[in-house]
XYZ file of C-alpha atoms in Angstrom:
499
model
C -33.127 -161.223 -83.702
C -33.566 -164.282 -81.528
C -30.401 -165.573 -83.440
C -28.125 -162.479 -83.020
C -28.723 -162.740 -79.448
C -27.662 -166.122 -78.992
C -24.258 -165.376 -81.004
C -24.155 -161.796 -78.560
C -24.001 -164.143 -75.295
C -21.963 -167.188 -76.639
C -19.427 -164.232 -77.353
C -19.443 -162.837 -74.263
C -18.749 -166.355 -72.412
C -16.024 -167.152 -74.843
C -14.138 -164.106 -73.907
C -14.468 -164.978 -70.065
C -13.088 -168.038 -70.488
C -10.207 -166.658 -72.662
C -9.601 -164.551 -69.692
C -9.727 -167.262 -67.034
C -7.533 -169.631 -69.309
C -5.039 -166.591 -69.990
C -3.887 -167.239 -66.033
C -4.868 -170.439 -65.112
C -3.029 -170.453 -61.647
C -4.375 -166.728 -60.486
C -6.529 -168.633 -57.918
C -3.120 -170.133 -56.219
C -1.385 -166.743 -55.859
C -4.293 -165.564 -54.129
C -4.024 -168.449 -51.679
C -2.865 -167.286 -47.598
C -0.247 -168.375 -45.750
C -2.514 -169.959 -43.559
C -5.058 -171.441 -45.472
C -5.056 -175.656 -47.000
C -4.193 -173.871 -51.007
C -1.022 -175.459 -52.398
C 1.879 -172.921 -52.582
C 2.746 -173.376 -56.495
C 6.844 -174.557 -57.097
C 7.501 -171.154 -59.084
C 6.439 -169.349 -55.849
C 9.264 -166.604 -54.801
C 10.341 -168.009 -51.468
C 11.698 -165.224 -50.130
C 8.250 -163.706 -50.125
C 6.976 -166.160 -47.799
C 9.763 -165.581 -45.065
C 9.548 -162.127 -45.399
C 5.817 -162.408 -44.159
C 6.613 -165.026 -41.584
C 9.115 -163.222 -40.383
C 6.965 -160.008 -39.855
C 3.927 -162.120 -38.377
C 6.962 -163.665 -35.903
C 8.186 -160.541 -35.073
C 4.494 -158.916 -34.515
C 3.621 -162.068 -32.222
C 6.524 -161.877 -30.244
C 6.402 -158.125 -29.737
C 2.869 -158.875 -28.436
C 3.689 -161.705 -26.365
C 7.186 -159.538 -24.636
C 4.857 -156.680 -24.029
C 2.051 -158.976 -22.302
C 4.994 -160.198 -20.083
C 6.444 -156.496 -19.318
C 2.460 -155.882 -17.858
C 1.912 -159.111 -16.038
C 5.301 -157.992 -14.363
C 4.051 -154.431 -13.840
C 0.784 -155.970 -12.823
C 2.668 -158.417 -10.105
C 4.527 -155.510 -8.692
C 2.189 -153.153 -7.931
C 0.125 -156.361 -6.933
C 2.749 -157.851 -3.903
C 3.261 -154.111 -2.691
C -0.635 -153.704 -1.725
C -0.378 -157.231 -0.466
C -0.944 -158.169 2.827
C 0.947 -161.276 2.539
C 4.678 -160.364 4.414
C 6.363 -162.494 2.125
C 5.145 -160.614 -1.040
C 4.819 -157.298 0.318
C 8.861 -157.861 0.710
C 9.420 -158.020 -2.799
C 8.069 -154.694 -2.724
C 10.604 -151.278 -3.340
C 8.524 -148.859 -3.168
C 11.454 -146.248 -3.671
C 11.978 -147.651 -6.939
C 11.714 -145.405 -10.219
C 9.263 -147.907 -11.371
C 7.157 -147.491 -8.487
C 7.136 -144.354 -8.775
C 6.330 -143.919 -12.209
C 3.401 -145.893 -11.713
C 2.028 -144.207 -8.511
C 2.820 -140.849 -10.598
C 0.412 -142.179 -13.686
C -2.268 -143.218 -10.818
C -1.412 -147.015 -11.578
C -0.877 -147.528 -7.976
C -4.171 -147.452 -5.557
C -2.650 -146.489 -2.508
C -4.247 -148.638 0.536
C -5.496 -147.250 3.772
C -3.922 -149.012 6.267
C -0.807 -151.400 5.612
C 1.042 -153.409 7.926
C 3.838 -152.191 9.732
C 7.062 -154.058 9.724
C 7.876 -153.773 13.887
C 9.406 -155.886 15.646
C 7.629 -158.466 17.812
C 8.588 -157.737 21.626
C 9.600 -153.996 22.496
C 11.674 -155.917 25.743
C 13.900 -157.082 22.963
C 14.443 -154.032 21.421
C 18.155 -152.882 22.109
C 18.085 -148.814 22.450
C 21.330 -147.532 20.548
C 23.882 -146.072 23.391
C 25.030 -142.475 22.735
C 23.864 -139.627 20.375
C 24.363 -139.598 16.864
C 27.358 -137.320 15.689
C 26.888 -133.782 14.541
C 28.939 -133.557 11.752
C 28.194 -130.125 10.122
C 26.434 -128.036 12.910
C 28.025 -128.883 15.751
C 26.538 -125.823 17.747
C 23.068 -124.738 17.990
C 22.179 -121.577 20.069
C 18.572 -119.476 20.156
C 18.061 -115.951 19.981
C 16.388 -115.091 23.216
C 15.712 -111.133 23.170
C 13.347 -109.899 20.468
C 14.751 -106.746 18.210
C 12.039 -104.769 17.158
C 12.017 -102.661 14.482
C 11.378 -98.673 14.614
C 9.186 -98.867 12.196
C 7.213 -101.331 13.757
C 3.404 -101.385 14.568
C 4.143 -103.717 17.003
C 5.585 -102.268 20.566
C 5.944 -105.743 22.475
C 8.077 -108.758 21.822
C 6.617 -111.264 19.752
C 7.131 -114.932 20.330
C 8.896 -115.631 17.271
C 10.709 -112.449 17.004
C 10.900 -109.670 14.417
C 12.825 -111.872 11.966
C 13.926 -109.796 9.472
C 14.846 -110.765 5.460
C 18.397 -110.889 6.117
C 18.046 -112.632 9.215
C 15.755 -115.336 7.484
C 18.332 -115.983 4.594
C 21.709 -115.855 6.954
C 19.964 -118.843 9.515
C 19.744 -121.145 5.879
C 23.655 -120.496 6.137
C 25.235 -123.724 7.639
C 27.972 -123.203 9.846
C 29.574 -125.048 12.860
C 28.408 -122.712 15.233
C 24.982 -121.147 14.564
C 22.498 -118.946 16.422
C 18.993 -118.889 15.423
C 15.227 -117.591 16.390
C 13.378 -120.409 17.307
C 10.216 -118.787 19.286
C 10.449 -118.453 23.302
C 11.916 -114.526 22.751
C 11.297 -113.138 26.110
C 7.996 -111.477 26.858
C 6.779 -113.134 23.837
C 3.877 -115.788 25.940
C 3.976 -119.669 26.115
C 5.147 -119.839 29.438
C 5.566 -123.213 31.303
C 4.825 -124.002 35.247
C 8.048 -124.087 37.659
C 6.291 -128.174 38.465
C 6.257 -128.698 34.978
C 9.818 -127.334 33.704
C 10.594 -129.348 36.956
C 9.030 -132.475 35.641
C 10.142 -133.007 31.753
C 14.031 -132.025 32.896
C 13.954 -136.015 33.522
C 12.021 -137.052 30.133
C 14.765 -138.359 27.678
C 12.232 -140.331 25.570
C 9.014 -138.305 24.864
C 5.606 -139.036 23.014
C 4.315 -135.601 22.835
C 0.786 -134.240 21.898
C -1.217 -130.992 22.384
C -5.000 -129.513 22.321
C -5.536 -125.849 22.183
C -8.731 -123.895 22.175
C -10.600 -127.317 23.166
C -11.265 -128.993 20.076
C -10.235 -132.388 21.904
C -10.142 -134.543 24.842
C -7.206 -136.501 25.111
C -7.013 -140.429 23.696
C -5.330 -143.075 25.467
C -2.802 -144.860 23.998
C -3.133 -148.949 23.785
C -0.366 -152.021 23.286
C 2.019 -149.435 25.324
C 4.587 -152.502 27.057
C 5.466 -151.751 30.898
C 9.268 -151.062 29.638
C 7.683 -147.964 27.335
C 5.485 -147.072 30.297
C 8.975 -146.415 32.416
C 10.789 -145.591 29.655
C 8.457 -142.766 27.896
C 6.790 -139.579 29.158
C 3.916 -138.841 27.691
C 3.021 -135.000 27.833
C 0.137 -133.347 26.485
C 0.097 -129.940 26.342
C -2.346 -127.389 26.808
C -3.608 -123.824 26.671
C -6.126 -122.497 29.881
C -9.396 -123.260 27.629
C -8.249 -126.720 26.737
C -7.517 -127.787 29.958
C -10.942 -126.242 31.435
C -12.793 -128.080 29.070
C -10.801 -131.453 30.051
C -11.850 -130.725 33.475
C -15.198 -129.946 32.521
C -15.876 -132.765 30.365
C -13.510 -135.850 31.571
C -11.098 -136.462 35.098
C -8.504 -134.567 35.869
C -6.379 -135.710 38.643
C -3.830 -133.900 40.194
C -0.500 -135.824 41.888
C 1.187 -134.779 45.505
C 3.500 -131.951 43.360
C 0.809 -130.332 41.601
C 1.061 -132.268 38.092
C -2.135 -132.712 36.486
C -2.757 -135.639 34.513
C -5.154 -137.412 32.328
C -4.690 -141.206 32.356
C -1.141 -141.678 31.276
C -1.056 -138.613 29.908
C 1.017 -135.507 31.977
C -0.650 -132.737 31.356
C 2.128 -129.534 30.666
C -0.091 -126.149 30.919
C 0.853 -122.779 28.294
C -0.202 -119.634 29.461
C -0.189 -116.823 27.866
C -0.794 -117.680 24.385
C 1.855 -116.386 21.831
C -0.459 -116.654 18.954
C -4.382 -114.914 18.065
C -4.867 -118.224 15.940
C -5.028 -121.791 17.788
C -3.787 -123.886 14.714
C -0.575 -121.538 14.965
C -0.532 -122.029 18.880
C -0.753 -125.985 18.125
C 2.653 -125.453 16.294
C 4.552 -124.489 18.860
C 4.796 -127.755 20.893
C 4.792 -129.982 17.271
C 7.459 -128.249 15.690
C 9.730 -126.824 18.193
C 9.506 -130.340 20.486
C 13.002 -129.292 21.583
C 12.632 -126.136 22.865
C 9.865 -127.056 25.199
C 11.643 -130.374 26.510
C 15.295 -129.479 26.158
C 16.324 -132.887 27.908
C 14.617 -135.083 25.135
C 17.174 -136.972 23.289
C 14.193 -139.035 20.983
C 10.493 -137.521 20.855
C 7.787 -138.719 18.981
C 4.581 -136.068 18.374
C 1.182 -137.156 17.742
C -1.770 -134.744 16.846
C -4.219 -134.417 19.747
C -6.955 -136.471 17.609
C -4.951 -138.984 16.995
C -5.163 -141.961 19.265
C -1.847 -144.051 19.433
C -2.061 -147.995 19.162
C 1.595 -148.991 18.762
C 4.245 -149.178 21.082
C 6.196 -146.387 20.793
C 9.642 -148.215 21.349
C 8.621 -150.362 18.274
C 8.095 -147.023 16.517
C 11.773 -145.397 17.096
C 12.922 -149.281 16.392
C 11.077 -149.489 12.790
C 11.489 -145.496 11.695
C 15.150 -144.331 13.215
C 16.919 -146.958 14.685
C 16.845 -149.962 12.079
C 17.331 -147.795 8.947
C 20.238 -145.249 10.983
C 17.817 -142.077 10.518
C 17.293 -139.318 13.045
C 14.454 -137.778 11.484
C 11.154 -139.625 10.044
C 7.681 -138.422 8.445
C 4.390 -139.861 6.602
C 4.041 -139.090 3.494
C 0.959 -137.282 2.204
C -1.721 -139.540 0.634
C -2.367 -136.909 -1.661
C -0.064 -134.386 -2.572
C 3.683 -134.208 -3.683
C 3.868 -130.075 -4.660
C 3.614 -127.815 -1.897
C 1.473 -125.757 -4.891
C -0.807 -128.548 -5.498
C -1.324 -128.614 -1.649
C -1.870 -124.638 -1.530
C -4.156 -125.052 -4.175
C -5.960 -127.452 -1.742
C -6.004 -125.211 1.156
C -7.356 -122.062 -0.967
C -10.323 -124.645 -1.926
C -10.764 -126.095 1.267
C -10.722 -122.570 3.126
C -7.627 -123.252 5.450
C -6.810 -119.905 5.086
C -7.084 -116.473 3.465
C -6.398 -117.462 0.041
C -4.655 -114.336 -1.097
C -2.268 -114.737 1.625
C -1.630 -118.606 0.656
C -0.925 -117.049 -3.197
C 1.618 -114.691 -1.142
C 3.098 -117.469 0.856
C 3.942 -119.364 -2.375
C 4.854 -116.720 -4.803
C 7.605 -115.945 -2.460
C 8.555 -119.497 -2.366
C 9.009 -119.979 -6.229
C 11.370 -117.069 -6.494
C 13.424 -118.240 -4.320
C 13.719 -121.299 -6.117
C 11.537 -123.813 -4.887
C 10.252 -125.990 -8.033
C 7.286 -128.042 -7.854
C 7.913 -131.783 -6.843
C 8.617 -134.008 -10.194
C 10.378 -137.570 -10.287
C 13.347 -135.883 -10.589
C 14.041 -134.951 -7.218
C 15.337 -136.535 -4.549
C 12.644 -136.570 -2.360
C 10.047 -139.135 -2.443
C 7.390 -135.912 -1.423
C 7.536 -132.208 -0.643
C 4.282 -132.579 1.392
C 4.421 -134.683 4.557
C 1.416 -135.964 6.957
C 2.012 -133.733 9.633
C 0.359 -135.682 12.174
C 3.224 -137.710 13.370
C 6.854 -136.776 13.432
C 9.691 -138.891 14.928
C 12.731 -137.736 15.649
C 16.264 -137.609 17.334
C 17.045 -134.046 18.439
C 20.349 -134.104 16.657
C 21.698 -130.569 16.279
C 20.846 -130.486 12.547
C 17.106 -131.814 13.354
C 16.561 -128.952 16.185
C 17.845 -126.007 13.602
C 15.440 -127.935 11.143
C 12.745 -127.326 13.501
C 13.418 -123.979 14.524
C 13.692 -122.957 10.058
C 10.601 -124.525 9.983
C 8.928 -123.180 13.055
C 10.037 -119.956 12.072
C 8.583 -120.176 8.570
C 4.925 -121.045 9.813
C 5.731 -117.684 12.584
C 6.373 -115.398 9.427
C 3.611 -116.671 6.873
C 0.738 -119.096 6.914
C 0.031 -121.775 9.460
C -0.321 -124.607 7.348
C 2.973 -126.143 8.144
C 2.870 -128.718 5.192
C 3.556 -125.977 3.171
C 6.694 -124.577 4.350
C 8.077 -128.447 5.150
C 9.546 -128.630 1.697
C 10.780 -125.319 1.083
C 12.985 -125.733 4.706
C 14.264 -129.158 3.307
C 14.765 -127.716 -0.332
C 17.046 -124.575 1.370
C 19.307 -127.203 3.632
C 19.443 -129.818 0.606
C 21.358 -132.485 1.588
C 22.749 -131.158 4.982
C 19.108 -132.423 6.338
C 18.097 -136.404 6.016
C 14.462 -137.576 6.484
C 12.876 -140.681 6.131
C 9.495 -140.383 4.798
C 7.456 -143.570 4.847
C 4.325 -144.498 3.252
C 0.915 -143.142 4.301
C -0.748 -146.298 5.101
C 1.860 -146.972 7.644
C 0.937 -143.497 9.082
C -2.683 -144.622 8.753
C -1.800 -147.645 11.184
C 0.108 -146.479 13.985
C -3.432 -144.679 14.873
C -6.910 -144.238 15.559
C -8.484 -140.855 14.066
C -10.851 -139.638 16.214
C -13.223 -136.071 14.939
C -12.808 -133.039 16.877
C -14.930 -131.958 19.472
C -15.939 -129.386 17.452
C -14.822 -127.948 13.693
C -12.501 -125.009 13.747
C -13.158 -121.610 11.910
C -11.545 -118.296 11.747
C -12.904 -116.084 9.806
C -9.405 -115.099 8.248
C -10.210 -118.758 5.998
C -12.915 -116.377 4.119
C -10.521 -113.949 3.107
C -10.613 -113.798 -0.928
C -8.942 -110.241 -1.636
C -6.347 -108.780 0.236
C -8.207 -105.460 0.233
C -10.268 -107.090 2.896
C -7.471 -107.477 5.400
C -6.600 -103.663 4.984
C -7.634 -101.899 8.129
C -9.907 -104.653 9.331
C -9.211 -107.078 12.728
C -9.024 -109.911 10.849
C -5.416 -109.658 10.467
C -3.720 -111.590 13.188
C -1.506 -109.182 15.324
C 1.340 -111.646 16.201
C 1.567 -113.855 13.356
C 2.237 -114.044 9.528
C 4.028 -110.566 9.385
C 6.220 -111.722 6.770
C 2.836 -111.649 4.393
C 2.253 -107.640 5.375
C 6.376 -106.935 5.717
C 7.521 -105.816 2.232
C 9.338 -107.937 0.255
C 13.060 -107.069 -1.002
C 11.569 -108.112 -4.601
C 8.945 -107.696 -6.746
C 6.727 -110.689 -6.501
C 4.006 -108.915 -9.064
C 5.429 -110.669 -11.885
C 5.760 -113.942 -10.420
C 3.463 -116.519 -12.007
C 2.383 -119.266 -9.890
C 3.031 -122.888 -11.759
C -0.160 -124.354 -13.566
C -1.593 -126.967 -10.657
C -2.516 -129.849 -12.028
C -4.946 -131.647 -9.620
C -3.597 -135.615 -9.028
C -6.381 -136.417 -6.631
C -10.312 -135.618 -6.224
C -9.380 -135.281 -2.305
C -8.638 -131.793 -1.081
């Protein structure tokens, strides 16, 4: 037995060796390109540039894509940087730019310097007005027309627009006449000593406070030559300005002008609107109307507390880059729909009324804001607006004006749609937000603002009830010469955790 096992196992290591003998350079085949083996002579060649060719091609397609990054990585890098000479590389109305910001790449900063000038006593103010080249004539509709049908007996502010009337005034002509609020009767009435005063106020920072949710802020790093130059007018309803007097000095000059520090303070009475955010767009949006004389105005919110020389704001946002018409960016939003969606969450207003506002928007054609359009934002800061009250810029205003007077307050919301339906006819400059952020102080309101129209979740709830407004958003209750039922609102796709 002992024996047969011996033979059994000397057997079994012969054959292995047979084996290992059959191929006696196995071992050097199996040897990597990058290992110390010996590549034999009858080794196919071609075989070993094939792989170094791949491994070359894989390395270098590594090393180009590391460089595309660090390059990505640099820009985004020098426009966030506070360093002038970097943050000058920087085009931030580049497609790559805005790719990136798109993808959330791109942490937009807070505040950002501002590329004014140095000394506003240099600053040399462009002589003449700039040319109206398409509407050459701009008149208002004064007298209100209202309808037979109508629940409404007295004039309203902003008129009785009708449909047709709203689509004709998107109609450019040379000669045009428009509403634009002020219809006779309708309230917002000015003092004889102030219409008397702002006849002489060519360049105007302009601000308001309504229902007293602020006190005004005084503006610092004003020069002596913007002092002259500028008049500064706040205006206010009756409550605002007895709650200034109650609460801070109100001083009255020789003619009867009240003021408040530099501020002139230019009194509304008779309020047009039932809501004060609608009130408060009166003075922002139609600037013109209410200081006729103004060639350049700039308009602050009344929280807002201005730190930078207004002549060195007209320099940086008109005059050096030849616009008439300039805007902050939202730091949020692009899509007036992603901004409604905002406002329904935030309770800025009745949300079924928002849905309205917007449904009526996207059949007539207003998409939601993609990379493929030529604005850099449908959604603006609303806060500030500077602008030269070119003809084009005043009917602008009045569109817009009359679009917050027909449906919601919220004027970011209707911005877009007014610069969608006069396309290229209307040119804005919208700069970044953390410019915006830096031309001011934020300061809270004296007290949060509520209506209880912001509850409103069904529209069976504003049926019969007083929480309708009576002068305002008719155009939501007025019936539509379409069916909106079938319109479907565009999926919202939420960019930012912020409202």
């Amino acid at each position: 037995m002992e024996g047969d096992l011996q033979k059994s196992i000397s057997s079994r290591l012969n054959r292995r060796g047979d084996r290992s003998n059959q191929n006696p350079q196995a071992k050097d085949f199996e040897v990597g390109l990058f290992s110390s083996g010996r590549v034999p002579q009858d080794y196919p060649m071609k075989i070993v540039w094939k792989k170094g060719f791949v491994r070359l091609v894989l390395v270098g397609g590594i090393l180009w894509m590391l460089l595309i990054l660090i390059a990505l990585l640099f820009h985004i890098w020098s426009c966030q940087s506070s360093v002038s000479f970097l943050s000058a590389m920087c085009n931030k109305e580049s497609k790559v730019y805005t790719m990136l910001d798109t993808m959330g790449l791109v942490t937009k900063p807070h505040r950002c310097p501002i590329p004014v000038s140095n000394n506003p006593d240099k600053i040399v103010i462009p002589t003449g007005r700039t040319s109206d080249k398409i509407v050459k004539k701009l008149l208002y509709v004064t007298e209100d027309e209202i309808p037979n049908n109508s629940s409404q007996s007295s004039p309203l502010f902003g008129g009785h627009l009708s449909w047709k009337q709203r689509e004709e005034s998107f109609k450019l002509k040379s000669n045009m006449k428009v509403h634009c609020g002020f219809i006779q009767g309708g309230g917002a009435e000015m003092d004889p000593v102030d219409i008397k005063y702002v006849k002489k106020c060519q360049f105007v920072v302009a601000s308001g406070i309504f229902d007293g949710y602020d006190l005004p802020h005084q503006p610092s790093n004003i020069s002596i030559r913007s002092k002259k130059l500028f008049c500064f007018l706040m205006v206010v309803d009756e409550v605002s300005l007895k709650f200034m007097r109650e609460n801070g000095t109100v001083k009255e000059d020789n003619a009867g002008g009240k003021w408040v520090g530099i501020w002139r303070l230019v009194l509304l009475k008779n309020q047009p609107y039932d809501e004060p955010r609608r009130n408060g767009k009166v003075p922002k949006i139609i600037t013109h109307r209410l200081f006729p004389q103004a060639q350049y105005s700039i308009w602050i919110d009344g929280k807002m507390e201005l730190i930078v020389d207004p002549l060195l704001i007209l320099e940086r946002y008109l005059w050096r880059g030849k616009h008439t018409f300039a805007i902050a960016q939202h730091k949020h939003h692009r899509s007036i729909y992603e901004e409604a969606d905002a406002n329904k969450r935030r309770k800025r207003y009745a949300r079924p009324l928002i849905d309205l506002h917007m449904k009526i928007y996207y059949y007539e054609g207003m998409k939601p804001w993609s990379s493929n359009k030529n604005t850099i934002s449908d959604v603006p800061e609303g806060a500030i607006i500077i602008r030269e009250h070119t003809a084009v810029n005043n009917l602008f205003s009045c569109l817009w004006f009359n679009e917050v007077h027909l449906f919601t307050p919220r004027d970011q919301l209707s911005f877009g749609y007014v610069a969608y339906r006069l396309g290229d006819a209307f040119k804005f400059f919208m700069f970044p937000n953390c410019e915006y952020n830096s031309l001011f102080v934020l300061h809270p309101h004296t007290r949060e603002h509520s209506s209880p129209i912001e509850w409103v979740k069904k529209i069976d709830e504003l049926k019969d009830s007083n929480l309708k407004e009576s002068r305002g958003g008719l155009g939501l209750f007025t019936p539509y010469p379409a069916d909106l039922n079938s319109v479907v609102l565009p999926q919202i796709t939420r960019t930012s955790k912020a409202g």
